CSV table of C-alpha atoms in Angstrom, one decimal:
chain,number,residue,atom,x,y,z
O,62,UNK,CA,48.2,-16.2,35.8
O,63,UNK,CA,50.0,-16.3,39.2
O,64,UNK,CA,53.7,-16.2,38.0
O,65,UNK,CA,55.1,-16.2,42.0
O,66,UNK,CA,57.8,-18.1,42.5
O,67,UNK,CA,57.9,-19.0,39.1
O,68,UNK,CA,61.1,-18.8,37.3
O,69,UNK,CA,60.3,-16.4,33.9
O,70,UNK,CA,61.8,-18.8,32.0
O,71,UNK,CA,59.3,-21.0,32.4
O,72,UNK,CA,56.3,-18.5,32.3
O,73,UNK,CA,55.7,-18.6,28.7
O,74,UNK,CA,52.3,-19.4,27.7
O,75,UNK,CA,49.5,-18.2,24.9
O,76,UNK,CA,47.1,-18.4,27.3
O,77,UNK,CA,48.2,-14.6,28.2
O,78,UNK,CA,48.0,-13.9,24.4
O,79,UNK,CA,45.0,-15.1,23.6
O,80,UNK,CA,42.7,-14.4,26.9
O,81,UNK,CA,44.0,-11.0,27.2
O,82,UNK,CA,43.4,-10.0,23.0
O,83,UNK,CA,39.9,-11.4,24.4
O,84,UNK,CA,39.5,-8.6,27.7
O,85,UNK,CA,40.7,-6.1,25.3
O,86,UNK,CA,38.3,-6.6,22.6
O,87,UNK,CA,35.6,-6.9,25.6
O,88,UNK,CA,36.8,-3.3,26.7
O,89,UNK,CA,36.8,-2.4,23.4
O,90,UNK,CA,33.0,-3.0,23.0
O,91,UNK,CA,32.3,-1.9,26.4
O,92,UNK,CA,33.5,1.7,25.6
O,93,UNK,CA,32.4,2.3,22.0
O,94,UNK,CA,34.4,0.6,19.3
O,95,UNK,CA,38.1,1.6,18.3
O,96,UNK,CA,37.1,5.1,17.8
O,97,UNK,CA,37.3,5.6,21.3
O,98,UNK,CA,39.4,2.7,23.1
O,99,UNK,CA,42.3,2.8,20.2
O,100,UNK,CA,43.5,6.6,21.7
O,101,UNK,CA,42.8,5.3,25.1
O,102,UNK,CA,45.2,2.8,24.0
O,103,UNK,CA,47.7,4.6,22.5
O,104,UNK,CA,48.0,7.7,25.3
O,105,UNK,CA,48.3,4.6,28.3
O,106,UNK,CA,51.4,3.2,26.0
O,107,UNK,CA,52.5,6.6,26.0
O,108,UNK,CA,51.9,7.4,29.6
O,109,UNK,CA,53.8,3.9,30.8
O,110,UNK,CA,56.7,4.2,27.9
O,111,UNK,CA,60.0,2.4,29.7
O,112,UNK,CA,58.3,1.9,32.9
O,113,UNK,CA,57.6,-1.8,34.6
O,114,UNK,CA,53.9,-1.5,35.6
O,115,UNK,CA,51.2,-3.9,37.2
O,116,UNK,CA,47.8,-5.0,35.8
O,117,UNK,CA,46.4,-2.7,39.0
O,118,UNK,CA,47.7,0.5,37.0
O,119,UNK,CA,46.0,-0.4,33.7
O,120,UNK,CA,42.8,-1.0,35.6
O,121,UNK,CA,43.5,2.6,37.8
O,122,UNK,CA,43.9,4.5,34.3
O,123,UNK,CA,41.1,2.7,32.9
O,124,UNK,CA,38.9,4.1,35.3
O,125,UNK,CA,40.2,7.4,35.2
O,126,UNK,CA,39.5,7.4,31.8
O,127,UNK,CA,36.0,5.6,31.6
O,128,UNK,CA,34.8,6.2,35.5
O,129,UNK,CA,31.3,5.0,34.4
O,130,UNK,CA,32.0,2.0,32.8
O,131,UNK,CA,31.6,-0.9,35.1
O,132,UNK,CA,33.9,-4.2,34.7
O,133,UNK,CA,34.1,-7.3,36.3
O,134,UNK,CA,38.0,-7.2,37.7
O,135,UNK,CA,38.9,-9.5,39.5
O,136,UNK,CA,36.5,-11.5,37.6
O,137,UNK,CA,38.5,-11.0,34.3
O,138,UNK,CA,42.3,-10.7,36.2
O,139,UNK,CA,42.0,-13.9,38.8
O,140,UNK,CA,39.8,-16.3,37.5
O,141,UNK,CA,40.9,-19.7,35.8
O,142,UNK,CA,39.9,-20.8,32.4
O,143,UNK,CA,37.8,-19.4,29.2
O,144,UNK,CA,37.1,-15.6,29.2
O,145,UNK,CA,34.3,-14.4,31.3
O,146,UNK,CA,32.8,-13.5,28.0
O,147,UNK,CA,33.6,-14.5,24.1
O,148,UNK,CA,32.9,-11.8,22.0
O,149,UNK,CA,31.1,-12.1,18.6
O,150,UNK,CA,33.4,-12.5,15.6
O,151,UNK,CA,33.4,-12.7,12.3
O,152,UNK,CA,34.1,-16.9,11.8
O,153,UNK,CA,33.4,-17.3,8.2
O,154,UNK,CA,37.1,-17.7,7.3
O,155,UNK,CA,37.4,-19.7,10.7
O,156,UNK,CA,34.5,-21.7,9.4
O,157,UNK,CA,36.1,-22.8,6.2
O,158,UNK,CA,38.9,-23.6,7.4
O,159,UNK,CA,37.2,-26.2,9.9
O,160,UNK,CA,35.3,-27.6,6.7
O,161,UNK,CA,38.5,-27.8,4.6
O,162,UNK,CA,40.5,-29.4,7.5
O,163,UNK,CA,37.3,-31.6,7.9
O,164,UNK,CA,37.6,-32.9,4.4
O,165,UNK,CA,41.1,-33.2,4.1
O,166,UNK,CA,41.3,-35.6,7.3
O,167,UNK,CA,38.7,-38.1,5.9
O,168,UNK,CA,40.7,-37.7,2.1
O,169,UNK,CA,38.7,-35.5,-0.1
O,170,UNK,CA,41.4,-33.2,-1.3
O,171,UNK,CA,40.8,-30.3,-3.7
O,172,UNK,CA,43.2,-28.6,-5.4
O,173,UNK,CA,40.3,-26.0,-5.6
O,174,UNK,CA,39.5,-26.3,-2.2
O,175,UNK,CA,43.2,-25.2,-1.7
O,176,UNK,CA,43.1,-22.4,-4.1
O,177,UNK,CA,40.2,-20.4,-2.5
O,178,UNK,CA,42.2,-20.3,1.0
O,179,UNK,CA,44.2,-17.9,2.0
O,180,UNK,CA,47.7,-18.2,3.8
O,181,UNK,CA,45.9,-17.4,7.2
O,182,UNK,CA,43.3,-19.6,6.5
O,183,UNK,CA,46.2,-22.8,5.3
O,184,UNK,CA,47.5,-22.2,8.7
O,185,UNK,CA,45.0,-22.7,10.4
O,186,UNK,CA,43.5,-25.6,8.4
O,187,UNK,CA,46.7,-26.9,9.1
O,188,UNK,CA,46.7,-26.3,12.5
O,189,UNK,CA,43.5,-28.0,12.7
O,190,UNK,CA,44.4,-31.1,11.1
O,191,UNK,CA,47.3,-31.3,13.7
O,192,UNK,CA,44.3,-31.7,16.5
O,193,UNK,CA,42.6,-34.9,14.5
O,194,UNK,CA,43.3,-38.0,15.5
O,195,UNK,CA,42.3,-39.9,12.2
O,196,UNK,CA,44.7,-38.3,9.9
O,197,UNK,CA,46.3,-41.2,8.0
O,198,UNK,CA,49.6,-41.8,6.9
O,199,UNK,CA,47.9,-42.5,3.4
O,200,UNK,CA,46.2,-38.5,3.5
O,201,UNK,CA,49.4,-36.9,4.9
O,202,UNK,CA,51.1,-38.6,1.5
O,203,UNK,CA,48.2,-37.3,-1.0
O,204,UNK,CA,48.3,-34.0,0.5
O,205,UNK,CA,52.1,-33.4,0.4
O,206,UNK,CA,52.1,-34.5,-3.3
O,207,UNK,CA,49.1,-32.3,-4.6
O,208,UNK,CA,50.1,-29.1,-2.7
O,209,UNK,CA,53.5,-29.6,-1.3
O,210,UNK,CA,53.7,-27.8,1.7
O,211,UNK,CA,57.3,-28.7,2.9
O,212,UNK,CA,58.3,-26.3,0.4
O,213,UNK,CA,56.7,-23.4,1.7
O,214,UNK,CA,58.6,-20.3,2.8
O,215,UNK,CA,56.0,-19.2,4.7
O,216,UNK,CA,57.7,-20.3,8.1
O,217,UNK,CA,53.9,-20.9,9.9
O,218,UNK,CA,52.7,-22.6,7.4
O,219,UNK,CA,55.8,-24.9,6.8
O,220,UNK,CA,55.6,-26.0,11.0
O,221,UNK,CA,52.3,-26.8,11.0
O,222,UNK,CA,52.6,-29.2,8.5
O,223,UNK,CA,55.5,-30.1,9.5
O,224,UNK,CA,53.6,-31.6,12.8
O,225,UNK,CA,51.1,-33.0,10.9
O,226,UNK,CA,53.4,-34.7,9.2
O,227,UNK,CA,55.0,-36.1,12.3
O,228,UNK,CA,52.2,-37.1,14.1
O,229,UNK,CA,51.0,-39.2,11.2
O,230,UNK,CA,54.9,-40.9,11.1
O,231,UNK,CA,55.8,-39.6,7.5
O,232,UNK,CA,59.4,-40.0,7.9
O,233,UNK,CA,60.0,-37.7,4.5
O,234,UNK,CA,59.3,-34.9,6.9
O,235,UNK,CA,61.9,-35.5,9.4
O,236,UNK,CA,64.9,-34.1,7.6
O,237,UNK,CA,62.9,-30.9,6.2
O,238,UNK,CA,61.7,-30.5,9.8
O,239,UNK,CA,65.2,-30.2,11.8
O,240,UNK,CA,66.5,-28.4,9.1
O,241,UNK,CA,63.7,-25.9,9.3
O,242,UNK,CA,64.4,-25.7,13.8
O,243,UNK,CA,68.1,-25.5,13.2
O,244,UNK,CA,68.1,-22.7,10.6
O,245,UNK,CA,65.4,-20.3,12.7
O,246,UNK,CA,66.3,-20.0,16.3
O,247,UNK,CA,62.2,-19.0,17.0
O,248,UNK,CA,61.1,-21.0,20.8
O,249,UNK,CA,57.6,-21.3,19.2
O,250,UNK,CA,58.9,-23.4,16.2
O,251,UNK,CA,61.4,-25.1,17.7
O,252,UNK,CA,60.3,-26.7,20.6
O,253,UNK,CA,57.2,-28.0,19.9
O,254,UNK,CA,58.9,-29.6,17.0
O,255,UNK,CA,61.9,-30.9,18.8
O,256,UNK,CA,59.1,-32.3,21.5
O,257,UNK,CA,57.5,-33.6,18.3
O,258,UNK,CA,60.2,-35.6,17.3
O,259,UNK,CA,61.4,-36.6,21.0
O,260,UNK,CA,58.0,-38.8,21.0
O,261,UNK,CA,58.5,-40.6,17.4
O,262,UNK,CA,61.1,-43.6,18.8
O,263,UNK,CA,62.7,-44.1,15.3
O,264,UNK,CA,63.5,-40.3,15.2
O,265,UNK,CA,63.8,-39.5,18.7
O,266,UNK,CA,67.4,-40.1,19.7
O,267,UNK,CA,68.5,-38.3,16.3
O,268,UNK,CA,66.2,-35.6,17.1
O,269,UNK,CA,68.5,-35.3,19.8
O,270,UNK,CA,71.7,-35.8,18.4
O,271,UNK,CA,71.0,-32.6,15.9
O,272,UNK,CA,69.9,-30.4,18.5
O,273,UNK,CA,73.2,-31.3,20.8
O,274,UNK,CA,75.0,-30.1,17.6
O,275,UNK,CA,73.2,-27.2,16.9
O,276,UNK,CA,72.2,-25.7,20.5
O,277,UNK,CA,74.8,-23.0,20.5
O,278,UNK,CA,72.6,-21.7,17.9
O,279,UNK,CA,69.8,-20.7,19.8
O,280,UNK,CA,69.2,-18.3,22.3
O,281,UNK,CA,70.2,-19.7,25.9
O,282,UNK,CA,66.5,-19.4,27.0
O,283,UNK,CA,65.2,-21.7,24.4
O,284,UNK,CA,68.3,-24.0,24.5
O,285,UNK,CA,67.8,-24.7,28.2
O,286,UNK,CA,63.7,-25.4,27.3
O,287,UNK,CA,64.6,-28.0,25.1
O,288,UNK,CA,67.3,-29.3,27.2
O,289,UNK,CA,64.4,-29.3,30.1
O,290,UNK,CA,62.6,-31.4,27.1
O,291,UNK,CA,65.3,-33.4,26.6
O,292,UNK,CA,65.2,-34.8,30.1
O,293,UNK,CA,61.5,-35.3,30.7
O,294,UNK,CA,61.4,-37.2,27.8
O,295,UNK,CA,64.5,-39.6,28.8
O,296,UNK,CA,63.1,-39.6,32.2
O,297,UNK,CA,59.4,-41.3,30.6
O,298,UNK,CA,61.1,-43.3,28.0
């Protein structure tokens, strides 16, 4: 990610997250399994403790520490899109989720189906079902009155069925959900929520209204993202 220029305000993206979990496992594999990378790990967080550093000194004291290990760079550091390589996981639980989510967007709800998933795996069902385009308004209602997620204090699951809820228009969710951004200041709930809402016209302008009463809650970096929100939206509406 080139971040020059870019004010770090605005820098905030998984992608980081989730292709550089990806490198590390890579490295991981490359060198011999945890055994060997986790205290390579743990004497480089050691070594850099309190110090601002560069991806060039991980990759100098990664080589000083596995000189025979070849890698691919600037390969893995400058180039756009997936991963140079996706490791092998273990997807079974990945895999039922995608078959529950699956069912529950064409209607065939199970209570059982439910009961054999863990929280992990309701999340990212959920999650899933946020992607679909075919959820219906008619399946949102059956599933919030055979498992009741808007009650869940488990604050992952409870926003992502909040957005499933919003991108099928069930207006029931609409209080539970701007009670749930105004109560937790997290950027990661709250503005994909609040940008949610901002594109449901009936709810939109109160969306907008609550969060000009609550924004002194929340930390100035995520008030100013959703004020940033705020006015791309009004400037497309």
């Amino acid at each position: 990610v080139n971040l020059d220029g870019v004010d770090p305000d605005d820098a905030f993206s998984s992608v980081p997250y989730e292709k550089g979990s990806t490198f590390l496992f890579y490295l991981e594999t490359l060198v011999g399994g945890p055994a060997v990378f986790d205290p390579f790990l743990r004497s480089y967080i050691a070594e850099h403790a309190y110090k601002s550093i560069t991806s060039e000194v991980f990759v100098s004291y990664f080589k000083s520490h596995f000189p025979n290990v070849e890698v691919d760079w600037r390969g893995w550091l400058t180039t756009p899109g997936m991963p140079l390589v996706i490791p092998k996981y273990d997807d079974s639980r990945q895999q039922k989720s995608i078959e529950v989510a699956k069912a529950w967007s064409n209607g065939d709800i199970s209570e059982k189906e439910r009961e054999s998933l863990s929280s992990k795996q309701v999340i990212s069902t959920l999650t899933l079902l946020h992607t679909y385009d075919d959820v219906t308004l008619e399946t949102v209602k059956q599933l919030d009155s055979t498992f009741h997620f808007g009650d869940s204090q488990n604050a992952e699951i409870l926003f992502a069925w909040c957005r499933v809820c919003i991108k099928a228009r069930y207006s029931p969710i609409v209080s539970k959900a701007l009670n749930f951004v105004t109560t937790q200041g997290r950027m990661k709930f709250v503005r994909p929520i609040f940008r949610d809402l901002f594109s449901w016209k009936e709810y939109s302008q109160h969306a907008i209204d609550v969060f000009e009463r609550k924004k002194s809650f929340y930390h100035n970096i995520c008030r100013s993202m959703v004020e940033k929100d705020i006015l791309a939206h009004q400037a497309n509406a």
